[in-house]
Amino acid sequence: MYKCKVCGYVYDPEVGDPDHGIAPGTAFEDIPNSWVCPVCGVRKDDFVPFEL
């Protein structure tokens, strides 16, 4: 999982981001660099690895 440094949104690869074209099962590394946080809009570079 990866967490947005700005707003705290957590990207879970099991869930993906289907509302923004990222299918469930998509690894964070496989998300296009053009993807942005669905909550605050920052770039993929502003995410850090995260564990529960």
Tab-separated table of N, CA and C in Angstrom:
chain	number	residue	atom	x	y	z
A	1	MET	N	0.838	-1.172	0.000
A	1	MET	CA	0.000	0.000	0.000
A	1	MET	C	0.887	1.241	0.000
A	2	TYR	N	0.331	2.309	-0.509
A	2	TYR	CA	1.033	3.587	-0.545
A	2	TYR	C	0.106	4.668	-0.008
A	3	LYS	N	0.695	5.629	0.705
A	3	LYS	CA	-0.092	6.687	1.346
A	3	LYS	C	0.314	8.050	0.800
A	4	CYS	N	-0.681	8.879	0.539
A	4	CYS	CA	-0.432	10.253	0.084
A	4	CYS	C	0.147	11.057	1.237
A	5	LYS	N	1.277	11.707	0.989
A	5	LYS	CA	1.917	12.518	2.032
A	5	LYS	C	1.115	13.770	2.351
A	6	VAL	N	0.247	14.191	1.452
A	6	VAL	CA	-0.486	15.437	1.636
A	6	VAL	C	-1.795	15.238	2.402
A	7	CYS	N	-2.619	14.279	1.942
A	7	CYS	CA	-3.958	14.142	2.544
A	7	CYS	C	-4.178	12.847	3.319
A	8	GLY	N	-3.270	11.877	3.175
A	8	GLY	CA	-3.410	10.630	3.907
A	8	GLY	C	-4.166	9.532	3.185
A	9	TYR	N	-4.624	9.791	1.942
A	9	TYR	CA	-5.307	8.750	1.168
A	9	TYR	C	-4.379	7.551	1.014
A	10	VAL	N	-4.914	6.347	1.212
A	10	VAL	CA	-4.126	5.128	1.078
A	10	VAL	C	-4.559	4.386	-0.183
A	11	TYR	N	-3.588	4.149	-1.067
A	11	TYR	CA	-3.845	3.345	-2.264
A	11	TYR	C	-3.645	1.880	-1.905
A	12	ASP	N	-4.697	1.095	-2.039
A	12	ASP	CA	-4.663	-0.342	-1.785
A	12	ASP	C	-4.736	-1.055	-3.129
A	13	PRO	N	-3.692	-1.792	-3.509
A	13	PRO	CA	-3.700	-2.443	-4.816
A	13	PRO	C	-4.830	-3.451	-4.990
A	14	GLU	N	-5.327	-4.028	-3.912
A	14	GLU	CA	-6.441	-4.976	-4.025
A	14	GLU	C	-7.724	-4.271	-4.461
A	15	VAL	N	-7.839	-2.992	-4.108
A	15	VAL	CA	-9.025	-2.209	-4.450
A	15	VAL	C	-8.805	-1.433	-5.745
A	16	GLY	N	-7.590	-0.937	-5.953
A	16	GLY	CA	-7.296	-0.096	-7.113
A	16	GLY	C	-7.974	1.261	-6.961
A	17	ASP	N	-8.215	1.905	-8.073
A	17	ASP	CA	-8.929	3.181	-8.103
A	17	ASP	C	-9.822	3.158	-9.345
A	18	PRO	N	-10.835	2.259	-9.332
A	18	PRO	CA	-11.638	2.070	-10.538
A	18	PRO	C	-12.353	3.333	-11.028
A	19	ASP	N	-12.645	4.266	-10.126
A	19	ASP	CA	-13.290	5.511	-10.544
A	19	ASP	C	-12.373	6.358	-11.425
A	20	HIS	N	-11.070	6.060	-11.371
A	20	HIS	CA	-10.097	6.827	-12.151
A	20	HIS	C	-9.282	5.926	-13.087
A	21	GLY	N	-9.870	4.773	-13.452
A	21	GLY	CA	-9.267	3.915	-14.474
A	21	GLY	C	-8.207	2.944	-13.998
A	22	ILE	N	-8.046	2.769	-12.685
A	22	ILE	CA	-7.056	1.840	-12.160
A	22	ILE	C	-7.794	0.606	-11.622
A	23	ALA	N	-7.642	-0.511	-12.311
A	23	ALA	CA	-8.378	-1.725	-11.974
A	23	ALA	C	-7.893	-2.342	-10.664
A	24	PRO	N	-8.789	-3.002	-9.937
A	24	PRO	CA	-8.365	-3.760	-8.754
A	24	PRO	C	-7.257	-4.744	-9.137
A	25	GLY	N	-6.288	-4.913	-8.251
A	25	GLY	CA	-5.165	-5.803	-8.524
A	25	GLY	C	-3.984	-5.114	-9.174
A	26	THR	N	-4.076	-3.804	-9.415
A	26	THR	CA	-2.981	-3.067	-10.052
A	26	THR	C	-1.969	-2.632	-9.001
A	27	ALA	N	-0.724	-3.091	-9.156
A	27	ALA	CA	0.349	-2.685	-8.246
A	27	ALA	C	0.612	-1.188	-8.400
A	28	PHE	N	0.995	-0.544	-7.315
A	28	PHE	CA	1.261	0.894	-7.360
A	28	PHE	C	2.299	1.219	-8.429
A	29	GLU	N	3.306	0.371	-8.539
A	29	GLU	CA	4.381	0.588	-9.513
A	29	GLU	C	3.863	0.570	-10.953
A	30	ASP	N	2.722	-0.100	-11.171
A	30	ASP	CA	2.170	-0.222	-12.522
A	30	ASP	C	1.174	0.883	-12.879
A	31	ILE	N	0.880	1.757	-11.923
A	31	ILE	CA	-0.021	2.880	-12.198
A	31	ILE	C	0.725	3.888	-13.078
A	32	PRO	N	0.089	4.429	-14.099
A	32	PRO	CA	0.757	5.439	-14.942
A	32	PRO	C	1.197	6.653	-14.117
A	33	ASN	N	2.297	7.259	-14.513
A	33	ASN	CA	2.802	8.438	-13.798
A	33	ASN	C	1.847	9.618	-13.892
A	34	SER	N	0.914	9.572	-14.823
A	34	SER	CA	-0.055	10.660	-14.975
A	34	SER	C	-1.185	10.591	-13.946
A	35	TRP	N	-1.292	9.468	-13.232
A	35	TRP	CA	-2.334	9.302	-12.203
A	35	TRP	C	-2.085	10.286	-11.067
A	36	VAL	N	-3.164	10.808	-10.502
A	36	VAL	CA	-3.052	11.716	-9.348
A	36	VAL	C	-3.932	11.211	-8.216
A	37	CYS	N	-3.656	11.658	-7.018
A	37	CYS	CA	-4.437	11.280	-5.849
A	37	CYS	C	-5.900	11.649	-6.084
A	38	PRO	N	-6.816	10.686	-5.898
A	38	PRO	CA	-8.222	10.977	-6.148
A	38	PRO	C	-8.855	11.917	-5.116
A	39	VAL	N	-8.159	12.163	-4.018
A	39	VAL	CA	-8.696	13.042	-2.980
A	39	VAL	C	-8.174	14.473	-3.131
A	40	CYS	N	-6.849	14.619	-3.248
A	40	CYS	CA	-6.291	15.979	-3.249
A	40	CYS	C	-5.592	16.374	-4.546
A	41	GLY	N	-5.393	15.400	-5.469
A	41	GLY	CA	-4.860	15.740	-6.781
A	41	GLY	C	-3.356	15.828	-6.915
A	42	VAL	N	-2.590	15.440	-5.872
A	42	VAL	CA	-1.136	15.490	-6.013
A	42	VAL	C	-0.658	14.318	-6.868
A	43	ARG	N	0.567	14.428	-7.350
A	43	ARG	CA	1.138	13.418	-8.240
A	43	ARG	C	1.524	12.146	-7.499
A	44	LYS	N	1.726	11.108	-8.260
A	44	LYS	CA	2.131	9.798	-7.740
A	44	LYS	C	3.429	9.904	-6.930
A	45	ASP	N	4.290	10.845	-7.284
A	45	ASP	CA	5.560	11.038	-6.574
A	45	ASP	C	5.362	11.444	-5.119
A	46	ASP	N	4.168	11.921	-4.777
A	46	ASP	CA	3.899	12.373	-3.410
A	46	ASP	C	3.317	11.268	-2.535
A	47	PHE	N	3.478	10.018	-2.943
A	47	PHE	CA	3.048	8.858	-2.163
A	47	PHE	C	4.265	8.151	-1.585
A	48	VAL	N	4.098	7.587	-0.401
A	48	VAL	CA	5.152	6.835	0.251
A	48	VAL	C	4.630	5.450	0.620
A	49	PRO	N	5.526	4.444	0.689
A	49	PRO	CA	5.076	3.114	1.112
A	49	PRO	C	4.431	3.173	2.481
A	50	PHE	N	3.402	2.343	2.672
A	50	PHE	CA	2.609	2.383	3.898
A	50	PHE	C	2.165	0.977	4.269
A	51	GLU	N	2.275	0.655	5.541
A	51	GLU	CA	1.784	-0.633	6.040
A	51	GLU	C	0.838	-0.378	7.192
A	52	LEU	N	-0.203	-1.209	7.289
A	52	LEU	CA	-1.150	-1.078	8.396
A	52	LEU	C	-0.525	-1.527	9.687
